[in-house]
PDB file of C-alpha atoms in Angstrom:
ATOM      1  CA  MET R   1      25.374-419.835-246.547  1.00  0.00           C
ATOM      2  CA  ARG R   2      28.121-419.836-243.973  1.00  0.00           C
ATOM      3  CA  GLY R   3      30.462-418.233-246.528  1.00  0.00           C
ATOM      4  CA  LYS R   4      28.063-415.363-247.177  1.00  0.00           C
ATOM      5  CA  TRP R   5      27.867-414.557-243.451  1.00  0.00           C
ATOM      6  CA  SER R   6      31.637-414.507-243.193  1.00  0.00           C
ATOM      7  CA  VAL R   7      31.861-411.985-246.028  1.00  0.00           C
ATOM      8  CA  ALA R   8      29.167-409.788-244.420  1.00  0.00           C
ATOM      9  CA  LEU R   9      30.922-409.794-241.024  1.00  0.00           C
ATOM     10  CA  ALA R  10      34.202-408.872-242.621  1.00  0.00           C
ATOM     11  CA  ALA R  11      32.561-405.916-244.386  1.00  0.00           C
ATOM     12  CA  LEU R  12      31.046-404.655-241.141  1.00  0.00           C
ATOM     13  CA  ALA R  13      34.446-404.843-239.451  1.00  0.00           C
ATOM     14  CA  VAL R  14      35.964-402.693-242.196  1.00  0.00           C
ATOM     15  CA  MET R  15      33.148-400.113-241.882  1.00  0.00           C
ATOM     16  CA  GLY R  16      33.552-399.999-238.093  1.00  0.00           C
ATOM     17  CA  SER R  17      37.245-399.348-238.323  1.00  0.00           C
ATOM     18  CA  SER R  18      36.665-396.468-240.734  1.00  0.00           C
ATOM     19  CA  VAL R  19      34.087-394.913-238.377  1.00  0.00           C
ATOM     20  CA  VAL R  20      36.521-395.082-235.459  1.00  0.00           C
ATOM     21  CA  ALA R  21      39.281-393.620-237.602  1.00  0.00           C
ATOM     22  CA  ARG R  22      37.045-390.671-238.453  1.00  0.00           C
ATOM     23  CA  ALA R  23      36.275-390.054-234.745  1.00  0.00           C
ATOM     24  CA  GLU R  24      39.141-387.617-234.341  1.00  0.00           C
ATOM     25  CA  PRO R  25      40.032-386.318-230.880  1.00  0.00           C
ATOM     26  CA  GLY R  26      38.032-383.247-230.027  1.00  0.00           C
ATOM     27  CA  ARG R  27      35.153-384.096-232.316  1.00  0.00           C
ATOM     28  CA  TYR R  28      32.848-384.661-229.350  1.00  0.00           C
ATOM     29  CA  GLY R  29      33.865-381.763-227.193  1.00  0.00           C
ATOM     30  CA  GLY R  30      36.150-383.630-224.776  1.00  0.00           C
ATOM     31  CA  GLY R  31      35.267-385.101-221.427  1.00  0.00           C
ATOM     32  CA  PHE R  32      33.345-388.317-220.851  1.00  0.00           C
ATOM     33  CA  ILE R  33      31.635-388.377-224.291  1.00  0.00           C
ATOM     34  CA  GLU R  34      35.006-387.888-225.993  1.00  0.00           C
ATOM     35  CA  PHE R  35      36.368-390.794-223.981  1.00  0.00           C
ATOM     36  CA  LEU R  36      33.512-393.072-225.062  1.00  0.00           C
ATOM     37  CA  MET R  37      33.868-392.205-228.739  1.00  0.00           C
ATOM     38  CA  THR R  38      37.628-391.890-229.082  1.00  0.00           C
ATOM     39  CA  GLY R  39      39.235-393.145-225.882  1.00  0.00           C
ATOM     40  CA  ASP R  40      40.655-389.649-225.290  1.00  0.00           C
ATOM     41  CA  GLY R  41      38.986-387.515-222.639  1.00  0.00           C
ATOM     42  CA  HIS R  42      41.254-384.520-223.299  1.00  0.00           C
ATOM     43  CA  GLY R  43      39.902-382.957-226.422  1.00  0.00           C
ATOM     44  CA  PRO R  44      40.537-379.310-227.334  1.00  0.00           C
ATOM     45  CA  THR R  45      38.972-376.628-225.210  1.00  0.00           C
ATOM     46  CA  ARG R  46      36.157-374.419-226.491  1.00  0.00           C
ATOM     47  CA  ARG R  47      36.744-370.712-226.937  1.00  0.00           C
ATOM     48  CA  PRO R  48      33.845-368.408-226.074  1.00  0.00           C
ATOM     49  CA  ALA R  49      31.792-367.317-229.084  1.00  0.00           C
ATOM     50  CA  VAL R  50      29.005-364.799-229.634  1.00  0.00           C
ATOM     51  CA  ASP R  51      26.350-367.493-229.199  1.00  0.00           C
ATOM     52  CA  GLY R  52      27.560-368.110-225.681  1.00  0.00           C
ATOM     53  CA  TYR R  53      28.149-371.790-226.234  1.00  0.00           C
ATOM     54  CA  GLY R  54      31.609-371.648-227.781  1.00  0.00           C
ATOM     55  CA  THR R  55      33.225-373.193-230.829  1.00  0.00           C
ATOM     56  CA  LEU R  56      35.980-375.728-231.148  1.00  0.00           C
ATOM     57  CA  GLY R  57      39.426-374.288-230.842  1.00  0.00           C
ATOM     58  CA  GLU R  58      42.972-375.316-230.288  1.00  0.00           C
ATOM     59  CA  ARG R  59      43.871-376.865-226.995  1.00  0.00           C
ATOM     60  CA  ARG R  60      45.296-374.370-224.524  1.00  0.00           C
ATOM     61  CA  PRO R  61      47.613-375.351-221.698  1.00  0.00           C
ATOM     62  CA  VAL R  62      46.018-375.113-218.269  1.00  0.00           C
ATOM     63  CA  ALA R  63      47.860-372.640-216.045  1.00  0.00           C
ATOM     64  CA  VAL R  64      48.626-374.263-212.712  1.00  0.00           C
ATOM     65  CA  MET R  65      49.454-371.721-209.993  1.00  0.00           C
ATOM     66  CA  GLN R  66      52.451-372.829-208.026  1.00  0.00           C
ATOM     67  CA  PRO R  67      52.341-372.568-204.211  1.00  0.00           C
ATOM     68  CA  ARG R  68      54.873-369.730-204.216  1.00  0.00           C
ATOM     69  CA  ALA R  69      52.779-367.725-206.671  1.00  0.00           C
ATOM     70  CA  ARG R  70      49.661-368.244-204.578  1.00  0.00           C
ATOM     71  CA  PHE R  71      51.180-366.517-201.601  1.00  0.00           C
ATOM     72  CA  ALA R  72      53.252-363.951-203.442  1.00  0.00           C
ATOM     73  CA  ALA R  73      50.857-361.166-202.424  1.00  0.00           C
ATOM     74  CA  LEU R  74      50.983-362.012-198.725  1.00  0.00           C
ATOM     75  CA  PRO R  75      53.341-360.026-196.453  1.00  0.00           C
ATOM     76  CA  THR R  76      56.545-361.930-195.851  1.00  0.00           C
ATOM     77  CA  GLY R  77      58.373-359.566-193.479  1.00  0.00           C
ATOM     78  CA  PRO R  78      58.850-360.306-189.795  1.00  0.00           C
ATOM     79  CA  ALA R  79      56.015-359.578-187.408  1.00  0.00           C
ATOM     80  CA  PRO R  80      56.340-356.397-185.347  1.00  0.00           C
ATOM     81  CA  GLU R  81      58.304-357.006-182.201  1.00  0.00           C
ATOM     82  CA  GLU R  82      56.173-356.698-179.119  1.00  0.00           C
ATOM     83  CA  GLY R  83      58.893-354.818-177.334  1.00  0.00           C
ATOM     84  CA  ARG R  84      58.664-351.947-179.847  1.00  0.00           C
ATOM     85  CA  ILE R  85      54.958-351.316-179.375  1.00  0.00           C
ATOM     86  CA  ALA R  86      54.251-348.291-177.135  1.00  0.00           C
ATOM     87  CA  ARG R  87      57.584-348.758-175.336  1.00  0.00           C
ATOM     88  CA  ALA R  88      59.701-345.856-176.580  1.00  0.00           C
ATOM     89  CA  VAL R  89      61.357-343.614-173.981  1.00  0.00           C
ATOM     90  CA  ASP R  90      60.092-340.028-174.034  1.00  0.00           C
ATOM     91  CA  PRO R  91      62.892-337.849-175.503  1.00  0.00           C
ATOM     92  CA  ARG R  92      62.397-335.386-172.622  1.00  0.00           C
ATOM     93  CA  PHE R  93      64.207-337.903-170.420  1.00  0.00           C
ATOM     94  CA  ALA R  94      67.317-338.187-172.569  1.00  0.00           C
ATOM     95  CA  ARG R  95      70.602-337.428-170.796  1.00  0.00           C
ATOM     96  CA  GLN R  96      71.811-333.861-171.345  1.00  0.00           C
ATOM     97  CA  VAL R  97      73.724-330.984-169.795  1.00  0.00           C
ATOM     98  CA  VAL R  98      71.402-328.228-168.534  1.00  0.00           C
ATOM     99  CA  ALA R  99      71.621-324.971-166.623  1.00  0.00           C
ATOM    100  CA  TYR R 100      71.199-325.547-162.895  1.00  0.00           C
ATOM    101  CA  ASP R 101      70.580-323.170-159.969  1.00  0.00           C
ATOM    102  CA  GLY R 102      69.020-325.567-157.434  1.00  0.00           C
ATOM    103  CA  PRO R 103      70.257-326.872-154.070  1.00  0.00           C
ATOM    104  CA  GLY R 104      73.557-328.670-153.549  1.00  0.00           C
ATOM    105  CA  ARG R 105      77.050-328.158-154.870  1.00  0.00           C
ATOM    106  CA  ALA R 106      79.253-329.624-157.575  1.00  0.00           C
ATOM    107  CA  GLY R 107      79.663-333.394-157.317  1.00  0.00           C
ATOM    108  CA  GLN R 108      76.405-333.959-155.443  1.00  0.00           C
ATOM    109  CA  ILE R 109      73.209-335.596-156.721  1.00  0.00           C
ATOM    110  CA  VAL R 110      69.764-334.004-156.467  1.00  0.00           C
ATOM    111  CA  ILE R 111      66.677-336.068-157.368  1.00  0.00           C
ATOM    112  CA  ASP R 112      63.426-334.298-158.277  1.00  0.00           C
ATOM    113  CA  THR R 113      60.786-337.006-157.910  1.00  0.00           C
ATOM    114  CA  ASN R 114      57.969-334.799-159.239  1.00  0.00           C
ATOM    115  CA  ALA R 115      59.756-333.892-162.469  1.00  0.00           C
ATOM    116  CA  LYS R 116      61.345-337.390-162.771  1.00  0.00           C
ATOM    117  CA  TYR R 117      64.880-336.016-163.128  1.00  0.00           C
ATOM    118  CA  LEU R 118      68.191-336.764-161.433  1.00  0.00           C
ATOM    119  CA  TYR R 119      70.798-333.999-161.502  1.00  0.00           C
ATOM    120  CA  LEU R 120      74.523-334.565-161.102  1.00  0.00           C
ATOM    121  CA  ILE R 121      75.678-331.038-160.275  1.00  0.00           C
ATOM    122  CA  GLN R 122      78.625-329.663-162.242  1.00  0.00           C
ATOM    123  CA  SER R 123      80.551-326.448-161.820  1.00  0.00           C
ATOM    124  CA  ALA R 124      79.646-323.101-163.446  1.00  0.00           C
ATOM    125  CA  GLY R 125      75.905-323.444-162.858  1.00  0.00           C
ATOM    126  CA  GLN R 126      75.404-326.620-164.865  1.00  0.00           C
ATOM    127  CA  ALA R 127      74.287-330.184-164.209  1.00  0.00           C
ATOM    128  CA  ILE R 128      74.012-333.438-166.090  1.00  0.00           C
ATOM    129  CA  ARG R 129      70.319-334.286-166.107  1.00  0.00           C
ATOM    130  CA  TYR R 130      69.068-337.861-166.361  1.00  0.00           C
ATOM    131  CA  GLY R 131      65.509-339.147-166.742  1.00  0.00           C
ATOM    132  CA  ILE R 132      64.394-341.501-163.977  1.00  0.00           C
ATOM    133  CA  GLY R 133      61.533-343.651-162.761  1.00  0.00           C
ATOM    134  CA  VAL R 134      60.467-343.140-159.137  1.00  0.00           C
ATOM    135  CA  GLY R 135      58.282-344.699-156.464  1.00  0.00           C
ATOM    136  CA  ARG R 136      54.629-345.247-157.175  1.00  0.00           C
ATOM    137  CA  PRO R 137      52.022-343.587-154.915  1.00  0.00           C
ATOM    138  CA  GLY R 138      52.698-344.502-151.325  1.00  0.00           C
ATOM    139  CA  PHE R 139      56.386-345.270-151.963  1.00  0.00           C
ATOM    140  CA  VAL R 140      57.760-341.812-152.770  1.00  0.00           C
ATOM    141  CA  TRP R 141      60.167-340.467-150.156  1.00  0.00           C
ATOM    142  CA  THR R 142      62.376-337.438-149.592  1.00  0.00           C
ATOM    143  CA  GLY R 143      65.532-336.819-147.608  1.00  0.00           C
ATOM    144  CA  ALA R 144      69.325-336.942-147.793  1.00  0.00           C
ATOM    145  CA  LYS R 145      71.431-340.081-148.173  1.00  0.00           C
ATOM    146  CA  THR R 146      74.966-340.973-149.223  1.00  0.00           C
ATOM    147  CA  ILE R 147      76.103-343.618-151.666  1.00  0.00           C
ATOM    148  CA  SER R 148      77.362-346.347-149.356  1.00  0.00           C
ATOM    149  CA  ALA R 149      78.211-349.060-151.901  1.00  0.00           C
ATOM    150  CA  LYS R 150      78.332-349.671-155.651  1.00  0.00           C
ATOM    151  CA  ARG R 151      77.832-352.863-157.655  1.00  0.00           C
ATOM    152  CA  GLU R 152      78.175-353.797-161.311  1.00  0.00           C
ATOM    153  CA  TRP R 153      75.437-356.135-162.612  1.00  0.00           C
ATOM    154  CA  PRO R 154      74.192-356.624-159.042  1.00  0.00           C
ATOM    155  CA  ASP R 155      72.295-359.619-157.723  1.00  0.00           C
ATOM    156  CA  TRP R 156      68.805-358.949-156.452  1.00  0.00           C
ATOM    157  CA  THR R 157      67.278-360.296-153.249  1.00  0.00           C
ATOM    158  CA  PRO R 158      63.791-358.841-152.725  1.00  0.00           C
ATOM    159  CA  PRO R 159      63.324-357.676-149.111  1.00  0.00           C
ATOM    160  CA  ALA R 160      60.797-359.399-146.882  1.00  0.00           C
ATOM    161  CA  GLU R 161      58.365-356.475-147.134  1.00  0.00           C
ATOM    162  CA  MET R 162      58.321-356.764-150.914  1.00  0.00           C
ATOM    163  CA  LEU R 163      57.878-360.546-150.812  1.00  0.00           C
ATOM    164  CA  ARG R 164      54.848-360.121-148.565  1.00  0.00           C
ATOM    165  CA  ARG R 165      53.312-357.858-151.200  1.00  0.00           C
ATOM    166  CA  ARG R 166      54.525-359.966-154.123  1.00  0.00           C
ATOM    167  CA  PRO R 167      54.920-363.621-153.093  1.00  0.00           C
ATOM    168  CA  ASP R 168      55.348-364.518-156.769  1.00  0.00           C
ATOM    169  CA  LEU R 169      58.782-362.837-156.907  1.00  0.00           C
ATOM    170  CA  PRO R 170      61.968-364.941-156.879  1.00  0.00           C
ATOM    171  CA  ARG R 171      63.802-365.160-153.570  1.00  0.00           C
ATOM    172  CA  HIS R 172      67.094-364.362-155.271  1.00  0.00           C
ATOM    173  CA  MET R 173      68.162-363.440-158.793  1.00  0.00           C
ATOM    174  CA  VAL R 174      71.718-363.288-160.094  1.00  0.00           C
ATOM    175  CA  GLY R 175      72.898-360.205-161.951  1.00  0.00           C
ATOM    176  CA  GLY R 176      72.474-359.956-165.686  1.00  0.00           C
ATOM    177  CA  PRO R 177      70.356-358.412-168.453  1.00  0.00           C
ATOM    178  CA  GLU R 178      67.139-359.937-167.054  1.00  0.00           C
ATOM    179  CA  ASN R 179      67.767-358.675-163.532  1.00  0.00           C
ATOM    180  CA  PRO R 180      65.448-355.762-162.564  1.00  0.00           C
ATOM    181  CA  LEU R 181      68.406-353.858-161.019  1.00  0.00           C
ATOM    182  CA  GLY R 182      69.974-353.550-164.450  1.00  0.00           C
ATOM    183  CA  ALA R 183      73.641-352.882-165.196  1.00  0.00           C
ATOM    184  CA  ARG R 184      74.648-350.929-162.074  1.00  0.00           C
ATOM    185  CA  ALA R 185      73.390-350.190-158.562  1.00  0.00           C
ATOM    186  CA  MET R 186      74.355-347.506-156.056  1.00  0.00           C
ATOM    187  CA  TYR R 187      73.110-348.234-152.544  1.00  0.00           C
ATOM    188  CA  LEU R 188      71.813-345.331-150.447  1.00  0.00           C
ATOM    189  CA  GLY R 189      73.062-345.478-146.845  1.00  0.00           C
ATOM    190  CA  THR R 190      71.611-348.317-144.786  1.00  0.00           C
ATOM    191  CA  SER R 191      68.209-348.040-146.416  1.00  0.00           C
ATOM    192  CA  LEU R 192      66.681-350.505-148.887  1.00  0.00           C
ATOM    193  CA  TYR R 193      66.737-347.809-151.572  1.00  0.00           C
ATOM    194  CA  ARG R 194      69.092-347.780-154.537  1.00  0.00           C
ATOM    195  CA  ILE R 195      69.796-345.847-157.677  1.00  0.00           C
ATOM    196  CA  HIS R 196      69.931-348.605-160.268  1.00  0.00           C
ATOM    197  CA  GLY R 197      69.433-349.537-163.900  1.00  0.00           C
ATOM    198  CA  THR R 198      66.446-351.366-165.304  1.00  0.00           C
ATOM    199  CA  ASN R 199      65.458-354.003-167.819  1.00  0.00           C
ATOM    200  CA  GLU R 200      62.291-351.974-168.469  1.00  0.00           C
ATOM    201  CA  PRO R 201      63.544-348.674-169.940  1.00  0.00           C
ATOM    202  CA  HIS R 202      60.011-347.738-171.052  1.00  0.00           C
ATOM    203  CA  THR R 203      59.154-347.096-167.357  1.00  0.00           C
ATOM    204  CA  ILE R 204      61.498-344.096-167.194  1.00  0.00           C
ATOM    205  CA  GLY R 205      59.443-340.991-166.434  1.00  0.00           C
ATOM    206  CA  GLN R 206      56.838-342.940-164.460  1.00  0.00           C
ATOM    207  CA  ASN R 207      55.908-343.745-160.861  1.00  0.00           C
ATOM    208  CA  VAL R 208      56.640-347.461-160.906  1.00  0.00           C
ATOM    209  CA  SER R 209      59.049-348.593-158.184  1.00  0.00           C
ATOM    210  CA  SER R 210      58.866-349.416-154.499  1.00  0.00           C
ATOM    211  CA  GLY R 211      60.992-346.358-153.711  1.00  0.00           C
ATOM    212  CA  CYS R 212      64.170-347.031-155.683  1.00  0.00           C
ATOM    213  CA  ILE R 213      65.331-344.650-158.407  1.00  0.00           C
ATOM    214  CA  ARG R 214      65.407-346.289-161.841  1.00  0.00           C
ATOM    215  CA  MET R 215      67.616-345.187-164.700  1.00  0.00           C
ATOM    216  CA  MET R 216      68.254-346.448-168.203  1.00  0.00           C
ATOM    217  CA  ASN R 217      71.239-348.808-168.193  1.00  0.00           C
ATOM    218  CA  GLU R 218      73.396-346.528-170.328  1.00  0.00           C
ATOM    219  CA  ASP R 219      72.621-343.628-167.979  1.00  0.00           C
ATOM    220  CA  VAL R 220      73.268-345.478-164.744  1.00  0.00           C
ATOM    221  CA  ILE R 221      76.616-346.665-166.130  1.00  0.00           C
ATOM    222  CA  ASP R 222      77.527-343.052-166.902  1.00  0.00           C
ATOM    223  CA  LEU R 223      76.477-341.876-163.429  1.00  0.00           C
ATOM    224  CA  TYR R 224      78.257-344.818-161.779  1.00  0.00           C
ATOM    225  CA  GLU R 225      81.566-343.818-163.358  1.00  0.00           C
ATOM    226  CA  ARG R 226      81.185-340.194-162.230  1.00  0.00           C
ATOM    227  CA  THR R 227      80.164-340.681-158.592  1.00  0.00           C
ATOM    228  CA  PRO R 228      82.337-342.282-155.886  1.00  0.00           C
ATOM    229  CA  VAL R 229      81.166-343.926-152.697  1.00  0.00           C
ATOM    230  CA  GLY R 230      80.339-341.167-150.185  1.00  0.00           C
ATOM    231  CA  THR R 231      78.547-338.932-152.708  1.00  0.00           C
ATOM    232  CA  ARG R 232      75.653-337.033-151.154  1.00  0.00           C
ATOM    233  CA  VAL R 233      72.195-337.700-152.641  1.00  0.00           C
ATOM    234  CA  GLU R 234      69.300-335.352-151.844  1.00  0.00           C
ATOM    235  CA  VAL R 235      65.790-336.440-152.782  1.00  0.00           C
ATOM    236  CA  ILE R 236      63.280-333.581-152.999  1.00  0.00           C
TER     237      ILE R 236
END
């Protein structure tokens, strides 16, 4: 009896092995059922068919999008610089030689605060015209002065009156590109007023200062080289 059972068990083992052998990968559609029947959860994918359920097909590689490809459509250029936004100087205030028939004589400076121009008078009815920034309302002035001193990359010490209005200002600032007096300064008599450069060229053509005359750095350097100490300056 025991021998008959041994033969029967051996036969069942043979049948079971043949069933497993016939359970080819992909026969059960992949996934968890495939894993149970064959030990392989990666059967072939199903291609869409007209019945909407799909039929067995060959396995297709899964396309994995790399991080670089994911962001390929995003802009990669540098962000716009803040300094370029709405900060261009109006071309009307570019330095140029113009016809001139106003007051003064050759070698003198005339400043028209309304038009925002500074004229360095030349001979033969001409002048070099520069765009400027002038005093804001309440700080515009007129009159005649002379250039009493000149400085390259001047230091800046705000006067007491300005510090009372603006206590947040530094008490002293050494010359340099960040200094509000810019590249050059020409001091007008014994007053607190100056013709000077600026680190804010976009303010040229505006009423912005506390009475000083602002120029673009390249313009104030040009004027500085052309005008000696003692030059008359008339502000109208």
